[in-house]
């Protein structure tokens, strides 16, 4: 777990679009921060800069007190889940969940225990021997989340992870995500354009507009003072 700090962060794309403009934001240790706002307001760009997938044009980002501006994604202790679940199709759910730990040389018995724990938290125990093709969309996204959190990263980043799911599934996935966060307490940054999602998931919500921070507060206070 770690604090994430954005200090006057800018992103100017080649072509001159200023996608993020002087963003100052501290995401506290263990917090569930939602970045919300209309399409094009810079949410994804901000998240991708935290992940190291997009170069920072100005300012500073630190994770756990370490400035990460020049660190490659693999050298940042973060996990990310996107809208499109990129699971390994030829591997079972168990192998998908274990993959990151295996790469790190985690002992076999520890992998087994951690994979089981993650599968339990996400309701995937009965699917461990299935391949992704034999899972529903919601189950696949659960595997993607399990794979991200199983190695206990300092920060968990999600970009519209539920937007490919139908409305009913989104509601149950929101509940699962809240439970997951409650158990793990991992510092989380979650991007969505859906205000209901933002208000139900966030311990705090950051509203962006044209690359700038418009408001940041708890859902309750944002609801009281829109
Ligand atoms: P959001 O996630 O809120 O929809 P984005 O961060 O995707 O917003 O985009 C913010 C702005 O930056 C938009 O104007 C978008 O068109 C522009 N943008 C995003 N990615 C790129 C890119 N790779 N190159 C140029 N402009 C981009
Ligand atoms: P979102 O709004 O969910 O971020 P978009 O459909 O705007 O998604 O963007 C999808 C992809 O295209 C992203 O990788 C983004 O960086 C890129 N992109 C967005 N706008 C532009 C742009 N104006 N020029 C080049 N790439 C862009």
Tab-separated table of C-alpha atoms and ligand atoms in Angstrom:
chain	number	residue	atom	x	y	z
A	1	UNK	CA	0.000	0.000	0.000
A	2	UNK	CA	1.192	3.473	-0.734
A	3	UNK	CA	0.211	7.067	-1.155
A	4	UNK	CA	0.062	8.352	-4.747
A	5	UNK	CA	0.872	11.996	-5.212
A	6	UNK	CA	0.428	14.095	-8.340
A	7	UNK	CA	2.213	17.395	-8.182
A	8	UNK	CA	1.229	19.939	-10.885
A	9	UNK	CA	1.085	17.222	-13.502
A	10	UNK	CA	0.656	18.145	-17.162
A	11	UNK	CA	0.192	16.092	-20.291
A	12	UNK	CA	0.533	17.680	-23.685
A	13	UNK	CA	0.148	15.239	-26.566
A	14	UNK	CA	2.125	15.721	-29.752
A	15	UNK	CA	-0.233	17.857	-31.786
A	16	UNK	CA	-0.684	20.185	-28.820
A	17	UNK	CA	-3.722	18.808	-26.949
A	18	UNK	CA	-3.315	19.626	-23.261
A	19	UNK	CA	-5.059	16.539	-21.870
A	20	UNK	CA	-4.040	17.119	-18.226
A	21	UNK	CA	-3.407	20.611	-16.934
A	22	UNK	CA	-1.658	21.299	-13.625
A	23	UNK	CA	-3.233	18.412	-11.743
A	24	UNK	CA	-2.548	18.387	-7.996
A	25	UNK	CA	-3.971	15.348	-6.259
A	26	UNK	CA	-2.994	13.171	-3.321
A	27	UNK	CA	-4.500	9.705	-3.130
A	28	UNK	CA	-4.028	8.539	0.412
A	29	UNK	CA	-2.694	5.193	1.506
A	30	UNK	CA	-5.533	2.657	1.194
A	31	UNK	CA	-7.970	5.093	-0.359
A	32	UNK	CA	-10.383	4.253	-3.220
A	33	UNK	CA	-10.170	7.324	-5.444
A	34	UNK	CA	-12.459	7.620	-8.447
A	35	UNK	CA	-11.567	9.932	-11.342
A	36	UNK	CA	-14.771	10.961	-13.058
A	37	UNK	CA	-15.818	13.408	-15.764
A	38	UNK	CA	-17.068	13.535	-19.345
A	39	UNK	CA	-15.295	11.801	-22.221
A	40	UNK	CA	-12.086	13.607	-23.126
A	41	UNK	CA	-11.558	15.310	-19.736
A	42	UNK	CA	-8.221	13.546	-19.223
A	43	UNK	CA	-9.128	10.710	-16.819
A	44	UNK	CA	-7.437	7.940	-18.796
A	45	UNK	CA	-4.409	10.069	-19.496
A	46	UNK	CA	-3.971	10.823	-15.780
A	47	UNK	CA	-4.275	7.127	-14.893
A	48	UNK	CA	-1.915	6.087	-17.670
A	49	UNK	CA	0.696	8.536	-16.411
A	50	UNK	CA	0.433	7.000	-12.918
A	51	UNK	CA	0.887	3.580	-14.527
A	52	UNK	CA	3.846	4.736	-16.621
A	53	UNK	CA	2.051	4.029	-19.892
A	54	UNK	CA	2.153	7.671	-20.911
A	55	UNK	CA	5.048	10.085	-20.547
A	56	UNK	CA	4.584	12.982	-18.112
A	57	UNK	CA	4.988	16.364	-19.828
A	58	UNK	CA	5.361	18.383	-16.637
A	59	UNK	CA	5.189	18.015	-12.863
A	60	UNK	CA	5.862	15.004	-10.687
A	61	UNK	CA	4.163	11.745	-9.737
A	62	UNK	CA	5.247	9.739	-6.723
A	63	UNK	CA	4.103	6.375	-5.423
A	64	UNK	CA	4.953	5.506	-1.841
A	65	UNK	CA	7.250	8.523	-1.608
A	66	UNK	CA	9.277	7.540	-4.671
A	67	UNK	CA	9.179	9.793	-7.730
A	68	UNK	CA	8.211	7.525	-10.627
A	69	UNK	CA	8.453	9.949	-13.585
A	70	UNK	CA	11.361	8.033	-15.081
A	71	UNK	CA	10.369	4.519	-14.003
A	72	UNK	CA	9.125	2.005	-16.571
A	73	UNK	CA	5.716	0.398	-15.838
A	74	UNK	CA	7.372	-2.861	-14.778
A	75	UNK	CA	9.488	-1.012	-12.201
A	76	UNK	CA	6.432	0.563	-10.564
A	77	UNK	CA	4.714	-1.572	-7.974
A	78	UNK	CA	1.274	-1.215	-9.537
A	79	UNK	CA	-1.347	-3.415	-11.171
A	80	UNK	CA	-3.779	-2.277	-13.815
A	81	UNK	CA	-7.075	-3.561	-15.198
A	82	UNK	CA	-8.605	-2.232	-18.411
A	83	UNK	CA	-11.997	-2.390	-20.044
A	84	UNK	CA	-10.842	-5.263	-22.233
A	85	UNK	CA	-9.801	-8.195	-20.113
A	86	UNK	CA	-6.527	-9.394	-21.566
A	87	UNK	CA	-6.400	-12.924	-20.193
A	88	UNK	CA	-4.078	-15.598	-21.556
A	89	UNK	CA	-6.525	-17.687	-23.631
A	90	UNK	CA	-4.531	-20.929	-23.556
A	91	UNK	CA	-4.191	-20.909	-19.761
A	92	UNK	CA	-6.738	-21.959	-17.153
A	93	UNK	CA	-8.112	-19.485	-14.613
A	94	UNK	CA	-5.686	-20.894	-12.048
A	95	UNK	CA	-2.725	-20.456	-14.398
A	96	UNK	CA	-3.850	-16.944	-15.313
A	97	UNK	CA	-4.021	-16.016	-11.638
A	98	UNK	CA	-0.649	-17.615	-10.902
A	99	UNK	CA	1.255	-16.191	-13.856
A	100	UNK	CA	2.590	-12.978	-12.298
A	101	UNK	CA	3.709	-14.750	-9.130
A	102	UNK	CA	5.429	-17.456	-11.158
A	103	UNK	CA	7.370	-14.832	-13.130
A	104	UNK	CA	8.583	-13.420	-9.842
A	105	UNK	CA	9.830	-16.798	-8.690
A	106	UNK	CA	7.352	-17.104	-5.819
A	107	UNK	CA	7.520	-20.559	-4.194
A	108	UNK	CA	4.905	-23.006	-5.507
A	109	UNK	CA	3.092	-23.543	-2.196
A	110	UNK	CA	2.789	-19.783	-1.685
A	111	UNK	CA	1.431	-19.354	-5.222
A	112	UNK	CA	-1.180	-22.017	-4.584
A	113	UNK	CA	-2.314	-20.383	-1.357
A	114	UNK	CA	-2.443	-16.841	-2.802
A	115	UNK	CA	-4.294	-17.948	-5.935
A	116	UNK	CA	-6.890	-19.756	-3.835
A	117	UNK	CA	-7.325	-16.736	-1.594
A	118	UNK	CA	-7.862	-14.411	-4.578
A	119	UNK	CA	-10.241	-16.898	-6.208
A	120	UNK	CA	-12.281	-17.059	-2.994
A	121	UNK	CA	-12.506	-13.283	-2.690
A	122	UNK	CA	-13.762	-13.055	-6.271
A	123	UNK	CA	-16.062	-16.092	-6.269
A	124	UNK	CA	-13.940	-17.964	-8.799
A	125	UNK	CA	-13.141	-21.155	-6.864
A	126	UNK	CA	-15.357	-23.377	-8.994
A	127	UNK	CA	-13.851	-22.040	-12.235
A	128	UNK	CA	-10.153	-22.565	-11.528
A	129	UNK	CA	-9.699	-25.276	-14.159
A	130	UNK	CA	-11.648	-23.493	-16.904
A	131	UNK	CA	-10.159	-21.537	-19.775
A	132	UNK	CA	-11.253	-17.914	-20.381
A	133	UNK	CA	-13.367	-18.886	-23.414
A	134	UNK	CA	-15.622	-20.916	-21.080
A	135	UNK	CA	-16.305	-17.949	-18.767
A	136	UNK	CA	-18.884	-15.158	-18.890
A	137	UNK	CA	-17.765	-11.559	-19.367
A	138	UNK	CA	-18.154	-10.819	-15.675
A	139	UNK	CA	-16.183	-13.889	-14.678
A	140	UNK	CA	-13.396	-12.942	-17.065
A	141	UNK	CA	-13.214	-9.488	-15.573
A	142	UNK	CA	-13.026	-11.070	-12.093
A	143	UNK	CA	-10.058	-13.133	-13.272
A	144	UNK	CA	-8.401	-9.980	-14.613
A	145	UNK	CA	-8.897	-8.332	-11.211
A	146	UNK	CA	-7.645	-11.406	-9.373
A	147	UNK	CA	-4.575	-11.538	-11.548
A	148	UNK	CA	-3.880	-7.881	-10.768
A	149	UNK	CA	-4.225	-8.076	-6.999
A	150	UNK	CA	-2.771	-11.524	-6.318
A	151	UNK	CA	0.765	-10.182	-6.106
A	152	UNK	CA	-0.274	-7.473	-3.629
A	153	UNK	CA	0.823	-4.342	-5.514
A	154	UNK	CA	1.245	-0.961	-3.805
A	155	UNK	CA	-1.483	0.468	-6.020
A	156	UNK	CA	-4.382	-0.897	-8.060
A	157	UNK	CA	-5.412	1.085	-11.146
A	158	UNK	CA	-8.593	0.481	-13.144
A	159	UNK	CA	-9.784	2.151	-16.347
A	160	UNK	CA	-13.534	1.704	-16.986
A	161	UNK	CA	-13.303	-1.975	-15.979
A	162	UNK	CA	-17.074	-2.526	-15.959
A	163	UNK	CA	-18.126	-0.634	-19.053
A	164	UNK	CA	-18.292	-3.724	-21.287
A	165	UNK	CA	-20.692	-5.481	-18.900
A	166	UNK	CA	-24.467	-5.317	-18.855
A	167	UNK	CA	-26.244	-3.184	-16.268
A	168	UNK	CA	-27.168	-6.015	-13.902
A	169	UNK	CA	-23.664	-7.407	-13.875
A	170	UNK	CA	-22.214	-3.950	-13.287
A	171	UNK	CA	-24.210	-3.679	-10.068
A	172	UNK	CA	-22.942	-7.006	-8.717
A	173	UNK	CA	-19.389	-6.238	-9.832
A	174	UNK	CA	-19.539	-2.903	-7.986
A	175	UNK	CA	-20.417	-4.775	-4.817
A	176	UNK	CA	-17.563	-7.240	-5.379
A	177	UNK	CA	-15.104	-4.419	-5.982
A	178	UNK	CA	-16.126	-2.684	-2.753
A	179	UNK	CA	-15.671	-5.909	-0.800
A	180	UNK	CA	-12.343	-6.582	-2.437
A	181	UNK	CA	-11.117	-3.131	-1.514
A	182	UNK	CA	-12.383	-3.466	2.027
A	183	UNK	CA	-10.431	-6.695	2.490
A	184	UNK	CA	-7.224	-5.645	0.767
A	185	UNK	CA	-7.114	-1.953	1.604
A	186	UNK	CA	-4.920	-1.392	-1.439
A	187	UNK	CA	-4.607	2.198	-2.697
A	188	UNK	CA	-6.944	2.262	-5.690
A	189	UNK	CA	-7.490	4.694	-8.568
A	190	UNK	CA	-10.565	4.013	-10.657
A	191	UNK	CA	-11.536	5.799	-13.859
A	192	UNK	CA	-15.156	6.010	-14.987
A	193	UNK	CA	-17.501	8.357	-16.816
A	194	UNK	CA	-20.414	6.862	-14.828
A	195	UNK	CA	-21.455	9.103	-11.942
A	196	UNK	CA	-23.348	6.377	-10.108
A	197	UNK	CA	-20.303	4.142	-10.237
A	198	UNK	CA	-18.188	7.019	-8.925
A	199	UNK	CA	-20.542	7.808	-6.048
A	200	UNK	CA	-20.988	4.184	-4.958
A	201	UNK	CA	-17.359	3.079	-5.200
A	202	UNK	CA	-15.226	6.042	-4.216
A	203	UNK	CA	-14.056	6.834	-0.723
A	204	UNK	CA	-13.320	10.109	-2.506
A	205	UNK	CA	-14.208	11.291	-5.974
A	206	UNK	CA	-12.125	13.603	-8.146
A	207	UNK	CA	-14.091	15.441	-10.831
A	208	UNK	CA	-12.011	16.441	-13.865
A	209	UNK	CA	-12.959	18.904	-16.534
A	210	UNK	CA	-10.855	19.752	-19.565
A	211	UNK	CA	-7.768	18.329	-17.897
A	212	UNK	CA	-8.228	20.327	-14.695
A	213	UNK	CA	-9.332	19.314	-11.232
A	214	UNK	CA	-12.792	20.713	-10.664
A	215	UNK	CA	-13.686	19.160	-7.298
A	216	UNK	CA	-12.351	16.463	-5.023
A	217	UNK	CA	-14.363	15.274	-2.037
A	218	UNK	CA	-16.250	12.390	-0.463
A	219	UNK	CA	-19.325	11.206	-2.409
A	220	UNK	CA	-21.574	12.492	0.381
A	221	UNK	CA	-20.170	16.021	0.303
A	222	UNK	CA	-20.207	16.110	-3.506
A	223	UNK	CA	-23.826	15.029	-3.426
A	224	UNK	CA	-24.685	17.748	-0.899
A	225	UNK	CA	-22.739	20.464	-2.776
A	226	UNK	CA	-22.832	19.580	-6.477
B	1	LIG	P1	-10.975	10.571	-20.936
B	1	LIG	O1	-10.299	9.356	-20.379
B	1	LIG	O2	-11.484	11.470	-19.860
B	1	LIG	O3	-12.015	10.243	-21.934
B	1	LIG	P2	-8.505	10.991	-22.309
B	1	LIG	O4	-7.446	11.067	-21.274
B	1	LIG	O5	-8.657	9.739	-23.087
B	1	LIG	O6	-9.867	11.437	-21.673
B	1	LIG	O7	-8.255	12.158	-23.369
B	1	LIG	C1	-8.040	13.506	-22.975
B	1	LIG	C2	-7.769	14.344	-24.234
B	1	LIG	O8	-6.534	13.932	-24.808
B	1	LIG	C3	-8.813	14.188	-25.315
B	1	LIG	O9	-8.915	15.433	-25.967
B	1	LIG	C4	-8.204	13.144	-26.239
B	1	LIG	O10	-8.674	13.263	-27.559
B	1	LIG	C5	-6.725	13.480	-26.141
B	1	LIG	N1	-5.887	12.281	-26.332
B	1	LIG	C6	-5.954	11.119	-25.650
B	1	LIG	N2	-5.015	10.261	-26.054
B	1	LIG	C7	-4.335	10.902	-27.031
B	1	LIG	C8	-3.224	10.538	-27.864
B	1	LIG	N3	-2.645	9.342	-27.767
B	1	LIG	N4	-2.789	11.453	-28.740
B	1	LIG	C9	-3.365	12.661	-28.858
B	1	LIG	N5	-4.409	13.078	-28.104
B	1	LIG	C10	-4.885	12.207	-27.206
B	2	LIG	P1	-11.351	6.810	-23.631
B	2	LIG	O1	-12.181	8.022	-23.825
B	2	LIG	O2	-12.051	5.670	-22.980
B	2	LIG	O3	-10.001	7.107	-23.050
B	2	LIG	P2	-10.862	6.914	-26.461
B	2	LIG	O4	-11.761	6.177	-27.388
B	2	LIG	O5	-10.929	8.383	-26.306
B	2	LIG	O6	-11.018	6.199	-25.066
B	2	LIG	O7	-9.358	6.556	-26.823
B	2	LIG	C1	-8.940	5.259	-27.138
B	2	LIG	C2	-7.457	5.273	-27.472
B	2	LIG	O8	-7.160	6.257	-28.475
B	2	LIG	C3	-6.596	5.648	-26.272
B	2	LIG	O9	-5.423	4.859	-26.297
B	2	LIG	C4	-6.248	7.098	-26.478
B	2	LIG	O10	-4.986	7.414	-25.901
B	2	LIG	C5	-6.234	7.222	-27.983
B	2	LIG	N1	-6.657	8.561	-28.429
B	2	LIG	C6	-7.699	9.264	-27.964
B	2	LIG	N2	-7.806	10.463	-28.573
B	2	LIG	C7	-6.776	10.509	-29.445
B	2	LIG	C8	-6.314	11.491	-30.358
B	2	LIG	N3	-6.920	12.680	-30.504
B	2	LIG	N4	-5.249	11.203	-31.105
B	2	LIG	C9	-4.629	10.031	-30.967
B	2	LIG	N5	-4.992	9.069	-30.112
B	2	LIG	C10	-6.058	9.307	-29.359
